[in-house]
mmCIF file of C-alpha atoms in Angstrom:
data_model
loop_
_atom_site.group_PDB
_atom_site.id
_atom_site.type_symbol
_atom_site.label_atom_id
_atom_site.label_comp_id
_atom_site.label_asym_id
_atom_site.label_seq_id
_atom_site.Cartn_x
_atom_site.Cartn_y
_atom_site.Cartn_z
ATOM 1 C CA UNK A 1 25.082 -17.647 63.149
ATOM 2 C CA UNK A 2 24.720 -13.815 62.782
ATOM 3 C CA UNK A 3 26.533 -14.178 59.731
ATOM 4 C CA UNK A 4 24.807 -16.628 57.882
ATOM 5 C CA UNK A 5 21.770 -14.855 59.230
ATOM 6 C CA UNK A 6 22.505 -11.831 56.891
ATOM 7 C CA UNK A 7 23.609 -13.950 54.008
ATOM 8 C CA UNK A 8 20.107 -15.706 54.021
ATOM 9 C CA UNK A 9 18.563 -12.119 54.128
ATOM 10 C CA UNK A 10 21.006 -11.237 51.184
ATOM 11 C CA UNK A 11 19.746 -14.093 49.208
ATOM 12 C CA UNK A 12 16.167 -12.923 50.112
ATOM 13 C CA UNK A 13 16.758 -9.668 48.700
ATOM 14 C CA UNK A 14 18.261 -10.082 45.798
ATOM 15 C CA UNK A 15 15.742 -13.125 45.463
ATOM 16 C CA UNK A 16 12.830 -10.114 45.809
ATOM 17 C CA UNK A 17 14.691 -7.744 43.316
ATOM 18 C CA UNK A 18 15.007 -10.464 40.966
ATOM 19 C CA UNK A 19 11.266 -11.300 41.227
ATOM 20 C CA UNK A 20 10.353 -7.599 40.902
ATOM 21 C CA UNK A 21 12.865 -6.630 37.779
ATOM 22 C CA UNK A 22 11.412 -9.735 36.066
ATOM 23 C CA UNK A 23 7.654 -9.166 36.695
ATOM 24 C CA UNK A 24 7.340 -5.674 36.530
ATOM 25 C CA UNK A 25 9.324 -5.213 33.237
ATOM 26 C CA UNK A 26 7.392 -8.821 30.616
ATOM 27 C CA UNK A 27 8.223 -6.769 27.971
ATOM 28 C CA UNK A 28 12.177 -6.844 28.340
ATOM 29 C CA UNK A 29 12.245 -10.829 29.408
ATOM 30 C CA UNK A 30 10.214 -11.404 26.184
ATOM 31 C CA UNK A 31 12.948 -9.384 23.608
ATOM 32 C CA UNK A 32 15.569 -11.721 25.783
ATOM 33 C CA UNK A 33 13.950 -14.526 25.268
ATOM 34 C CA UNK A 34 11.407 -15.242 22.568
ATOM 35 C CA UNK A 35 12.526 -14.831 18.941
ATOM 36 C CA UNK A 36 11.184 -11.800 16.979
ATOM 37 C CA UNK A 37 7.765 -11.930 14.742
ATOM 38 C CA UNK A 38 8.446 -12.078 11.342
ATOM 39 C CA UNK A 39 6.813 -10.670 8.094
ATOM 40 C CA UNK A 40 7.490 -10.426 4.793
ATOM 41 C CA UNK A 41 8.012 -7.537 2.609
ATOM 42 C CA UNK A 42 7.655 -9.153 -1.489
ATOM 43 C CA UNK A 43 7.916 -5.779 -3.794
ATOM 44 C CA UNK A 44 9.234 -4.967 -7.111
ATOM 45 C CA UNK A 45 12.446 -2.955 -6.777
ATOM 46 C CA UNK A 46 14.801 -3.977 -9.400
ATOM 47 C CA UNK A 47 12.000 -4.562 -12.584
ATOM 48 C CA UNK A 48 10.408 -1.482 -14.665
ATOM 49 C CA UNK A 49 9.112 0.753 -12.206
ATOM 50 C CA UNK A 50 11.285 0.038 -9.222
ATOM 51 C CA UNK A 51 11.926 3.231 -8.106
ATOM 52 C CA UNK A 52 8.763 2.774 -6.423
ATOM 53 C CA UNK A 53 9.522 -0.105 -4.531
ATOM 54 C CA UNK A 54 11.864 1.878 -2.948
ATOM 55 C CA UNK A 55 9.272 4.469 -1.779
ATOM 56 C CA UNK A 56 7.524 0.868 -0.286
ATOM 57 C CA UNK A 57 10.332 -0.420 0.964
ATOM 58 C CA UNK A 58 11.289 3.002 3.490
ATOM 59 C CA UNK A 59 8.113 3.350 4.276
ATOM 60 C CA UNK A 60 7.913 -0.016 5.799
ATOM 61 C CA UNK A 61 11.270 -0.302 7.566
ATOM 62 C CA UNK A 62 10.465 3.498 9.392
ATOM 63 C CA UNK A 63 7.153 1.924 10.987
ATOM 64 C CA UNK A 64 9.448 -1.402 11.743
ATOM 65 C CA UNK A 65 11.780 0.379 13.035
ATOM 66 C CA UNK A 66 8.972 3.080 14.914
ATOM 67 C CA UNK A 67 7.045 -0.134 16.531
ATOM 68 C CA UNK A 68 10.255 -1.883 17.974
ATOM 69 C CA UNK A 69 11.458 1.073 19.295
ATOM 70 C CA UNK A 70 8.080 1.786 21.245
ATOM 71 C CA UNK A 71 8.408 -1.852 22.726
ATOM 72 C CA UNK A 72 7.536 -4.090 19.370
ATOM 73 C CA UNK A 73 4.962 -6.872 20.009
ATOM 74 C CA UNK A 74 3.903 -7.388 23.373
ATOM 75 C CA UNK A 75 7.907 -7.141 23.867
ATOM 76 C CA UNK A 76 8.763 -9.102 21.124
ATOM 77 C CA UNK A 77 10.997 -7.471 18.113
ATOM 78 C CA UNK A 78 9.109 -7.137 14.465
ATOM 79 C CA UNK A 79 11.266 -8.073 12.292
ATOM 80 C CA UNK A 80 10.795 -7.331 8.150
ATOM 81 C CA UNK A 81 12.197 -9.491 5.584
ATOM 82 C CA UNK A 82 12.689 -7.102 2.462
ATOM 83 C CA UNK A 83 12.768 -8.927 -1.019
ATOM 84 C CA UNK A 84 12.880 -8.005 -4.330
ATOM 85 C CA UNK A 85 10.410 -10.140 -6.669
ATOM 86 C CA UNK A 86 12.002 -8.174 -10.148
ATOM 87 C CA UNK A 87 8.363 -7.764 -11.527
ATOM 88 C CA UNK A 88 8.331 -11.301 -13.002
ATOM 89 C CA UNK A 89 6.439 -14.385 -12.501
ATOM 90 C CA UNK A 90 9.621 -16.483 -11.369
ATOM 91 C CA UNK A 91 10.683 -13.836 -9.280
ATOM 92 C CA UNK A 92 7.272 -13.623 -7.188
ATOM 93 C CA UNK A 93 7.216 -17.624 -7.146
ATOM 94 C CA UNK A 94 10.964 -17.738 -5.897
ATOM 95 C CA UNK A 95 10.837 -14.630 -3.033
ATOM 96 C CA UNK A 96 7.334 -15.776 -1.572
ATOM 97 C CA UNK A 97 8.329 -19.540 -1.058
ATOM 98 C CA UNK A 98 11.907 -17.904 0.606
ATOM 99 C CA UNK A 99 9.753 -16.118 2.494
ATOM 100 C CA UNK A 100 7.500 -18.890 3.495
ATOM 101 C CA UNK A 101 10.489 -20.804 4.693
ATOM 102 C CA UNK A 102 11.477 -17.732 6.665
ATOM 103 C CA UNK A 103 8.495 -18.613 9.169
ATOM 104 C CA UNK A 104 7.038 -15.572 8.258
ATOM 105 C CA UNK A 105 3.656 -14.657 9.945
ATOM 106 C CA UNK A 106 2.258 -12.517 6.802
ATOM 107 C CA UNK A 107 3.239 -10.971 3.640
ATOM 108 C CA UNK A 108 2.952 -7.700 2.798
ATOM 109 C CA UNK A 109 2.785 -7.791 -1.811
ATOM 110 C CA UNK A 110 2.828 -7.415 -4.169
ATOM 111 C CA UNK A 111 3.488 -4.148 -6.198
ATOM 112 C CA UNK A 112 0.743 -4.439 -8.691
ATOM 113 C CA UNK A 113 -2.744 -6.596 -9.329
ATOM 114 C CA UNK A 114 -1.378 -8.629 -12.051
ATOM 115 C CA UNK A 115 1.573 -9.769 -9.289
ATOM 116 C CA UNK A 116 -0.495 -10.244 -6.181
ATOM 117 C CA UNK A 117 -2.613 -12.508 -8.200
ATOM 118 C CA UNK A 118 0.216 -14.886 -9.166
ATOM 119 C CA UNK A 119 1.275 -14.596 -5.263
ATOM 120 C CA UNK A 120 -2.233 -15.042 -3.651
ATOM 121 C CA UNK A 121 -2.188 -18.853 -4.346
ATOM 122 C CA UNK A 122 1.515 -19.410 -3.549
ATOM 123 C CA UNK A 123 1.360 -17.814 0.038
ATOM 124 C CA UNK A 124 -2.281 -18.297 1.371
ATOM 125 C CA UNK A 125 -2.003 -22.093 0.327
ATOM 126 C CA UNK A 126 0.267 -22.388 2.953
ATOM 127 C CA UNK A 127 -1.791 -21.084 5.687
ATOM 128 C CA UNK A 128 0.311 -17.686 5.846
ATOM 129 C CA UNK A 129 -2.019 -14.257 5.208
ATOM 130 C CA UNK A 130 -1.652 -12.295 2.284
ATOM 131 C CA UNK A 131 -1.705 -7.982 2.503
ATOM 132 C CA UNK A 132 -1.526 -5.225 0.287
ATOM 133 C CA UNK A 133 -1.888 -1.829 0.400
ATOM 134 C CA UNK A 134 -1.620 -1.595 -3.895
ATOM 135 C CA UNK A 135 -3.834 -4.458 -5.200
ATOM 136 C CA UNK A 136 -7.291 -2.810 -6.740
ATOM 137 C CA UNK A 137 -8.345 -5.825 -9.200
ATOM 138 C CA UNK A 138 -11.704 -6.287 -8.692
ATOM 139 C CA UNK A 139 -10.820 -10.720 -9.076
ATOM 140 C CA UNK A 140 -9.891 -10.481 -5.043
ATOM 141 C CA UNK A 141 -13.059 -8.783 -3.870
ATOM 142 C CA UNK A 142 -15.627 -10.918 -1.661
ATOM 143 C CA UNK A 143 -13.707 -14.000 -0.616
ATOM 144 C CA UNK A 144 -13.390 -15.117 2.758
ATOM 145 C CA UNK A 145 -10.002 -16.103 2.876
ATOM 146 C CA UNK A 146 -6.270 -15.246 4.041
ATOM 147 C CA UNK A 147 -6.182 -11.785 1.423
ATOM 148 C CA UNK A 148 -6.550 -8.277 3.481
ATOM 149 C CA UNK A 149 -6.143 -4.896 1.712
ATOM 150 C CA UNK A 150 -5.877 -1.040 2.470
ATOM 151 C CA UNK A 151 -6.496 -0.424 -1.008
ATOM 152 C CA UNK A 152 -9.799 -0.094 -2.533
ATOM 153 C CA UNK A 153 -11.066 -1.853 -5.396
ATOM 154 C CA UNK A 154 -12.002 -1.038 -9.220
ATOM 155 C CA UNK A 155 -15.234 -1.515 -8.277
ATOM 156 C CA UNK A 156 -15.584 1.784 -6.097
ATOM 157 C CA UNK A 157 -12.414 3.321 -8.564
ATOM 158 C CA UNK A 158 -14.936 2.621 -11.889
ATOM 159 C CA UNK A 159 -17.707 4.320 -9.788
ATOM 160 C CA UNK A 160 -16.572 7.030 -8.295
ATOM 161 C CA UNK A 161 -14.812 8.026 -11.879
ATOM 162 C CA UNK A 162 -17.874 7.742 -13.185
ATOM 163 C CA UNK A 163 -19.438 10.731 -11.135
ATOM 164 C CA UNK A 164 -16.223 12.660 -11.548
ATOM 165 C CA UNK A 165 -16.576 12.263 -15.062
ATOM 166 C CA UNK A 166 -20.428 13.415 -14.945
ATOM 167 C CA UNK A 167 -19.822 16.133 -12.548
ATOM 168 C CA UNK A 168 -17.141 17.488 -15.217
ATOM 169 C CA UNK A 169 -19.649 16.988 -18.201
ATOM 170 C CA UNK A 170 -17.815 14.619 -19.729
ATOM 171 C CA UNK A 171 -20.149 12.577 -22.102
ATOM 172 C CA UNK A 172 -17.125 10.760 -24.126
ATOM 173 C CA UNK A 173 -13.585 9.563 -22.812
ATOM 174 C CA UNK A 174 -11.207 7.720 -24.440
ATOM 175 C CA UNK A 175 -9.303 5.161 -22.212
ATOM 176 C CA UNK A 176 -5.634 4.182 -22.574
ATOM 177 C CA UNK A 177 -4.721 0.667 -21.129
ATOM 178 C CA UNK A 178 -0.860 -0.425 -20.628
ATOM 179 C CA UNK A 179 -2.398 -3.901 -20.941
ATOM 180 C CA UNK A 180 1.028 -5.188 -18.499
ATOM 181 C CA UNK A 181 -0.887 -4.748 -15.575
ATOM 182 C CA UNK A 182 -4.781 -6.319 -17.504
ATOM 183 C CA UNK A 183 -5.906 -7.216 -13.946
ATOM 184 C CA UNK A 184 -5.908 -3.736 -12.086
ATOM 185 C CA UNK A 185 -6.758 -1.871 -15.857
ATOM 186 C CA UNK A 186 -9.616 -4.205 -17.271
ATOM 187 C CA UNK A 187 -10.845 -4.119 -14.418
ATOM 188 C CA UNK A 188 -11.094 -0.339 -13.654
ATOM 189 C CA UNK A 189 -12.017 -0.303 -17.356
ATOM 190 C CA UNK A 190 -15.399 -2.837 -16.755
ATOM 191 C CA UNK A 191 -15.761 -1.059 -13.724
ATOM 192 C CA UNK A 192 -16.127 2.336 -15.445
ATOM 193 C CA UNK A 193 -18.508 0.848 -18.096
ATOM 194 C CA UNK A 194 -20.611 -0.319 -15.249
ATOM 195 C CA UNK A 195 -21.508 3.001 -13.683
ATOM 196 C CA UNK A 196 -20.386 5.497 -16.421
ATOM 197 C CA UNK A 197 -23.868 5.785 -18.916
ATOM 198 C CA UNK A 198 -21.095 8.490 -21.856
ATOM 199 C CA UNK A 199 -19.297 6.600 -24.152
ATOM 200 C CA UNK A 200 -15.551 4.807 -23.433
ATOM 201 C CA UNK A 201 -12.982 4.544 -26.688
ATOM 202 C CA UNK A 202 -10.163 1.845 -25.262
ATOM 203 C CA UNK A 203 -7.005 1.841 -27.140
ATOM 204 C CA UNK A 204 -4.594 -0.655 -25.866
ATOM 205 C CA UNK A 205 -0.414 -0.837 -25.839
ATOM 206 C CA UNK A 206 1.833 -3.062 -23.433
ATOM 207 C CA UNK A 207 4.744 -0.588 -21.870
ATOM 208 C CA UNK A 208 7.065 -3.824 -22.071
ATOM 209 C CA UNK A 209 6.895 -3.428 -25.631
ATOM 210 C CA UNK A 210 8.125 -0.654 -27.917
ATOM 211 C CA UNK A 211 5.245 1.988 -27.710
ATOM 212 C CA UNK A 212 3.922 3.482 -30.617
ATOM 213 C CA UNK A 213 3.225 6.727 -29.422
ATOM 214 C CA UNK A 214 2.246 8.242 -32.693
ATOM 215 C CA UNK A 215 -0.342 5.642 -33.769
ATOM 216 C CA UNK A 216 -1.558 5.411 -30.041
ATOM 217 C CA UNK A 217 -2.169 9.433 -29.844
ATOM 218 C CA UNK A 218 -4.136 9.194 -33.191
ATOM 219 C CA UNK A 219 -6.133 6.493 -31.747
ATOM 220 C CA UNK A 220 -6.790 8.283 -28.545
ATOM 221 C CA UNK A 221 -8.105 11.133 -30.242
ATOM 222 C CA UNK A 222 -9.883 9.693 -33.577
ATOM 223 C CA UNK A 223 -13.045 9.836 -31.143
ATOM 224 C CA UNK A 224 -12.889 13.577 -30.769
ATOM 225 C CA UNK A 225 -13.134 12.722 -26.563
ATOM 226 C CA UNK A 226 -14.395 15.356 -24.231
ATOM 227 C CA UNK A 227 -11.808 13.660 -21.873
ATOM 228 C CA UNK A 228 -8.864 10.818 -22.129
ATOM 229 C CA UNK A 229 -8.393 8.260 -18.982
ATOM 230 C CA UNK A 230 -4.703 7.533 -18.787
ATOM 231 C CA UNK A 231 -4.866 3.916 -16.975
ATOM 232 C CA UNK A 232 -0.917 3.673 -16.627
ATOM 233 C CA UNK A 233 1.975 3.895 -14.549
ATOM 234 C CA UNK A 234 3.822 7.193 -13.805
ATOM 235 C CA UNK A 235 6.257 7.267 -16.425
ATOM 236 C CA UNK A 236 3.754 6.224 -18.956
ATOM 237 C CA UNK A 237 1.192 8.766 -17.925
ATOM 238 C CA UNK A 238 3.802 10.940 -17.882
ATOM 239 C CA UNK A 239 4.843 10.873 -21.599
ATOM 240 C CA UNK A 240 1.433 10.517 -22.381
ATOM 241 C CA UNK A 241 0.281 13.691 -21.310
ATOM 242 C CA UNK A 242 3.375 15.219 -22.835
ATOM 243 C CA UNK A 243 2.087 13.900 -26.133
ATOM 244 C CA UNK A 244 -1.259 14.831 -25.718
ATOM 245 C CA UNK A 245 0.030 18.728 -24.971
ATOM 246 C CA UNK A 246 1.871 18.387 -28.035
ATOM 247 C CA UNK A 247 -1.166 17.322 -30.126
ATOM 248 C CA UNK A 248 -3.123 20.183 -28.997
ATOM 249 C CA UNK A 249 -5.943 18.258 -26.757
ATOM 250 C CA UNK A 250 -7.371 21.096 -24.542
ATOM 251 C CA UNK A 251 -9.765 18.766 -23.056
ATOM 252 C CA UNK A 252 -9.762 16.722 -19.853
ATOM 253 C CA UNK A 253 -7.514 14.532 -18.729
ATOM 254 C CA UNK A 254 -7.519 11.820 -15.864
ATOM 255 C CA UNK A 255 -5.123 9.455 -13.907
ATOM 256 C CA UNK A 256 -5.331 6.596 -11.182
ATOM 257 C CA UNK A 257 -3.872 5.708 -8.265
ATOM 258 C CA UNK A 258 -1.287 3.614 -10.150
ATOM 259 C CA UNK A 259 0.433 7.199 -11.188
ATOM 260 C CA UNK A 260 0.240 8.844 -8.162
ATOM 261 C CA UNK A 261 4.147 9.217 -7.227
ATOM 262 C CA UNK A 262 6.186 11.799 -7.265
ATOM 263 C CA UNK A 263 7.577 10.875 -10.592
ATOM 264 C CA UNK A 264 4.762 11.478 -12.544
ATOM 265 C CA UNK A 265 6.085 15.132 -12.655
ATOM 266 C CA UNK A 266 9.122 14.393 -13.462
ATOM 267 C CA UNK A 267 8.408 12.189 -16.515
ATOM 268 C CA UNK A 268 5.391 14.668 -17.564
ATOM 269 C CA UNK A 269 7.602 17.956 -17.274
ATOM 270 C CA UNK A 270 4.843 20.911 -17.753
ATOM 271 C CA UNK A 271 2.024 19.079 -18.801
ATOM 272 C CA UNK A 272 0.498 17.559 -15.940
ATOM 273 C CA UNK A 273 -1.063 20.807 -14.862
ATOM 274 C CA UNK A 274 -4.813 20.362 -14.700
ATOM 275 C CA UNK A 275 -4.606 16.748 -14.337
ATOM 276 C CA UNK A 276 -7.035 14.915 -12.097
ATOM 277 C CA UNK A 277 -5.930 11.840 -10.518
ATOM 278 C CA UNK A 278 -8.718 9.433 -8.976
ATOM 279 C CA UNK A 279 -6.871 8.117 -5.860
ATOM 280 C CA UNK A 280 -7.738 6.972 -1.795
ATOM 281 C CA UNK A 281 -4.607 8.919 -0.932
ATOM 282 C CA UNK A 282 -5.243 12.851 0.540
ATOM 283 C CA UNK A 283 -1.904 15.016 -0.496
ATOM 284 C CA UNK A 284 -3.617 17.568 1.674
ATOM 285 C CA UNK A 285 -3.568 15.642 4.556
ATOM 286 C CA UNK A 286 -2.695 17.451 8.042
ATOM 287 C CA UNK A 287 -2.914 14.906 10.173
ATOM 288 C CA UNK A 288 -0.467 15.461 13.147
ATOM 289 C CA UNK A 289 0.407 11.542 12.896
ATOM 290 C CA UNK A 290 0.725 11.891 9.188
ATOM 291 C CA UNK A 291 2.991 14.875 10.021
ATOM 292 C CA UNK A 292 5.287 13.364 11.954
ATOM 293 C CA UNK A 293 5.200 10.633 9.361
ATOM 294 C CA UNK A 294 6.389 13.035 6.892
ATOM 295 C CA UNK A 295 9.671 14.645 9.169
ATOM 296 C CA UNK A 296 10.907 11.545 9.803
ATOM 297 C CA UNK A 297 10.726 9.977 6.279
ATOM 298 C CA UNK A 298 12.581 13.299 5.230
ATOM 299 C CA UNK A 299 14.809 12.937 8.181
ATOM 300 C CA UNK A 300 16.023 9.777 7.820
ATOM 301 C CA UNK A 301 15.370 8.768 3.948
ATOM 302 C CA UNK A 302 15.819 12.814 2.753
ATOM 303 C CA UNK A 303 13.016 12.074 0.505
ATOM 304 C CA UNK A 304 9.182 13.650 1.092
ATOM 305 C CA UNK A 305 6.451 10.765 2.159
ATOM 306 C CA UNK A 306 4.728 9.990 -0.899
ATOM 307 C CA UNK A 307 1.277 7.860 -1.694
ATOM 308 C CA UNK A 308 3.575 4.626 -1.779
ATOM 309 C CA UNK A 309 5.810 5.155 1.030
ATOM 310 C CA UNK A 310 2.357 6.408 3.357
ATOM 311 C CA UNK A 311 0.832 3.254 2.010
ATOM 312 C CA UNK A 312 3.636 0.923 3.826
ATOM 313 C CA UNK A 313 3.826 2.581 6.607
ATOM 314 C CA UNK A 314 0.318 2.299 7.330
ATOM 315 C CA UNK A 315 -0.153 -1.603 6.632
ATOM 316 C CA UNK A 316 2.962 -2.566 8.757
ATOM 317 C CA UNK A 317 1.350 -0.512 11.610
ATOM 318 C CA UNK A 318 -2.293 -2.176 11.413
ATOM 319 C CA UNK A 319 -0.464 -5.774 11.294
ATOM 320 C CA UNK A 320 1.330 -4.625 14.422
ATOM 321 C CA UNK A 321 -2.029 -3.524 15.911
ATOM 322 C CA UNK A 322 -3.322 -6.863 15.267
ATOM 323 C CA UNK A 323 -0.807 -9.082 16.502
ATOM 324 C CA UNK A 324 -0.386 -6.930 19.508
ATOM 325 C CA UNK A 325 -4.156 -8.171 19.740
ATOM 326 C CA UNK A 326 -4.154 -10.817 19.038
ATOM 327 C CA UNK A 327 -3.969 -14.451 21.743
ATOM 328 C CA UNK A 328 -1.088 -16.154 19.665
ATOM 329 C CA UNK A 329 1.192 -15.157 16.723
ATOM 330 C CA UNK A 330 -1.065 -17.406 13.930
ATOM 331 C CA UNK A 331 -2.757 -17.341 11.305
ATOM 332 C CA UNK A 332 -6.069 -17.810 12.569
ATOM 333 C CA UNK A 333 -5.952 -15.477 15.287
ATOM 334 C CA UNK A 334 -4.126 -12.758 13.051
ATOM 335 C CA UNK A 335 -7.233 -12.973 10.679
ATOM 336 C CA UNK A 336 -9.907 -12.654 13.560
ATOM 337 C CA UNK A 337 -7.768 -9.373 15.057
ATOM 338 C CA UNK A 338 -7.330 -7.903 12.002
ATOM 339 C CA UNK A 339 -11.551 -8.351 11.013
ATOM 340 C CA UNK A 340 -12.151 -7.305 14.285
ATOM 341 C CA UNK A 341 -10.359 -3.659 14.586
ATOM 342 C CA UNK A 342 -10.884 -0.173 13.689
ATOM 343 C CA UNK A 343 -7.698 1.311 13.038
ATOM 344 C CA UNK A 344 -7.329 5.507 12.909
ATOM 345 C CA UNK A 345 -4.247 5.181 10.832
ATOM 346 C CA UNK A 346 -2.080 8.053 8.877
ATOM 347 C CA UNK A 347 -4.133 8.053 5.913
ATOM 348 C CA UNK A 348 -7.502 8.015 8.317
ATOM 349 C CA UNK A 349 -9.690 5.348 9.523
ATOM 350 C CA UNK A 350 -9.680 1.681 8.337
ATOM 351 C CA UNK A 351 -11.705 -1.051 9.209
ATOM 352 C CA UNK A 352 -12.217 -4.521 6.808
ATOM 353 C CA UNK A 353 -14.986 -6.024 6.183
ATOM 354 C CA UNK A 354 -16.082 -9.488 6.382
ATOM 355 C CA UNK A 355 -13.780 -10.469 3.374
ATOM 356 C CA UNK A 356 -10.943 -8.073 4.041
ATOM 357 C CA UNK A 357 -11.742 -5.542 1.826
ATOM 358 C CA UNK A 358 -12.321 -1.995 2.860
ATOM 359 C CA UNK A 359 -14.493 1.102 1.951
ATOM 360 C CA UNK A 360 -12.433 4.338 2.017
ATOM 361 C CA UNK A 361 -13.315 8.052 0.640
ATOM 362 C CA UNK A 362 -12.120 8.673 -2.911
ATOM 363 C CA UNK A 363 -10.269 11.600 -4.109
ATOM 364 C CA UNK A 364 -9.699 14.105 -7.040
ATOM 365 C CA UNK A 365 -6.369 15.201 -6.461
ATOM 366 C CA UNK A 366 -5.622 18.260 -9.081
ATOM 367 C CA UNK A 367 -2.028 18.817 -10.309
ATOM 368 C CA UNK A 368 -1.335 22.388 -10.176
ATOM 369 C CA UNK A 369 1.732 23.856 -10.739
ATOM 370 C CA UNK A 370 4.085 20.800 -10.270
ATOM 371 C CA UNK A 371 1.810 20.294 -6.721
ATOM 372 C CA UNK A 372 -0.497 17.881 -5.655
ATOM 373 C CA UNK A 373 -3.977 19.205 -4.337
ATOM 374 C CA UNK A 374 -7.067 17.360 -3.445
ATOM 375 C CA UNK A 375 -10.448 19.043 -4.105
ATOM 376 C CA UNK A 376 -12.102 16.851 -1.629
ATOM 377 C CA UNK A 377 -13.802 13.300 -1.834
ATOM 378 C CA UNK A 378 -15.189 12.502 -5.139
#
């Protein structure tokens, strides 16, 4: 009797321990048992200009790999599918349905306007959300629908150029347009027009064709511009300035967002000194959370955190936020968490609005000897 006595009180006890262990610690029973949340990652890394995809691509597996090992989602893993669309139409098409059969809960894509644009129908057709931290074209702004982004639009780019322009006495620029990418550089083009009351010269090439360089120089400087707008991607802007050094132009010269990587110095040797880039990304930044950002990208990618690779980290983080949020892992509840935050990220604070678009301070960022320097909101 005695005996079975202490085996009932054995039972009991481990009975209680069980009951504790599993209660106390929701977070470990939900990595056992649930499967992980899934998102997509759709970027260019094998097209022209995939050498920033990979920038993209570590920045979003260190905050992956950051938010599972702080206890993922409410316990459950966050897990990023990585794919590469090759810059092409049949590329986005094919990686975005894959990843729409993956059961993913968003996409994070494209690289550029042009290929978010041929996404956005593809993915939010299918009830799945739609975010990007690159997309500026002004054709997504002011719909209330499954597209979020961290990036601003051409709207506040064309304006706040505009005042950099005036507050540099610029009263004529000429404007260079890699017409690849129409839908982030007509639009930042128009936007410009709207705002800017000096005169704009556009001369137009497509980088996926042989570029005239010689014929396209004469062009840009026919005008006799106080200042020349490079709207291109690094390497372009890059040789462009080179060629603009070797001309002789003295005067100023601008960038956007779309060149602001590290290999814009690379491609533009010496000549990028003086250079303003208009761009939502600080270089000056001291956050502390930006600073440990920074370590471990160097730590465990031995590369410096750059505007691309900050960019990715941040987005994966606010979807995190916002599932951690929100009731149930869908669509409709990810939207409402996500419109209903305020998010003091890396790059500072972010909050959508209504239509997913956000309002964030533009910057001048200065090349100076082969650095990049920020002389404050424009």
């Amino acid at each position: 009797m005695k005996e079975r006595k202490r085996f009932c009180l054995w039972q009991y006890c481990v009975a209680i321990f069980a009951f504790l262990v599993f209660s106390l610690l929701p977070g470990c029973r939900s990595r056992i048992d649930s499967p992980p949340i899934k998102i997509g990652l759709a970027i260019n890394l094998s097209g022209r200009g995939g050498l920033a995809g990979e920038d993209i691509r570590d920045g979003a597996l260190l905050a992956t790999e950051q938010i599972n090992r702080n206890g993922g989602i409410n316990g459950r893993l966050l897990e990023l599918l990585v794919r590469d669309d090759g810059n092409t139409p049949l590329g986005i098409q094919a990686v975005d349905e894959d990843l729409l059969a993956s059961g993913v809960t968003a996409v994070i894509g494209h690289s550029t306007s042009g290929n978010t644009l041929i996404a956005y129908p593809i993915i939010t057709s299918h009830d799945t959300l739609l975010i990007t931290p690159y997309a500026a074209t002004n054709k997504l702004t002011g719909l209330d629908d499954l597209f979020f982004r961290t990036q601003v639009n051409c709207d506040l780019y064309g304006k706040k150029g505009a005042e950099l322009l005036q507050r540099h006495g610029v009263r004529s620029v000429a404007v260079l347009l890699d017409m690849s990418n129409p839908d982030f550089v007509v639009d930042w083009k128009q936007s410009l027009q709207k705002y800017f009351s000096g005169t704009i010269y556009p001369v137009e090439f497509h980088s996926n064709q042989p570029v005239p360089w010689s014929t396209l120089i004469k062009k840009l400087l026919g005008s006799n511009p106080d200042g020349i707008l490079l709207l291109t991607e690094a390497s372009m802007t890059g040789v462009a300035l080179q060629k603009l050094a070797a001309a002789g132009f003295s005067g100023r010269r601008y960038a956007t967002v779309w060149a602001d990587t590290p290999q814009l110095l690379r491609y533009a040797a010496n000549s990028a000194d003086g250079l303003s880039i208009i761009t939502f990304i600080d270089p000056d930044n001291n956050r502390p959370t930006y600073q440990a950002f920074s370590r471990a990208m160097e730590k465990q990618f031995r590369k410096k955190a750059n505007a691309r690779s900050s960019r990715a980290y941040e987005v994966v983080n606010i979807l995190a936020d916002a599932l951690r949020r929100a009731p149930d892992i869908s669509t409709e509840s990810l939207k409402k968490a996500l419109l209903a935050g305020r998010y003091e990220t890396i790059l500072g604070a972010v909050r959508f609005d209504r239509y997913g678009d956000v309002d964030r301070p533009v910057y001048e960022v200065v090349v100076s000897k082969n650095q990049f320097h920020s002389t404050g909101p424009i």
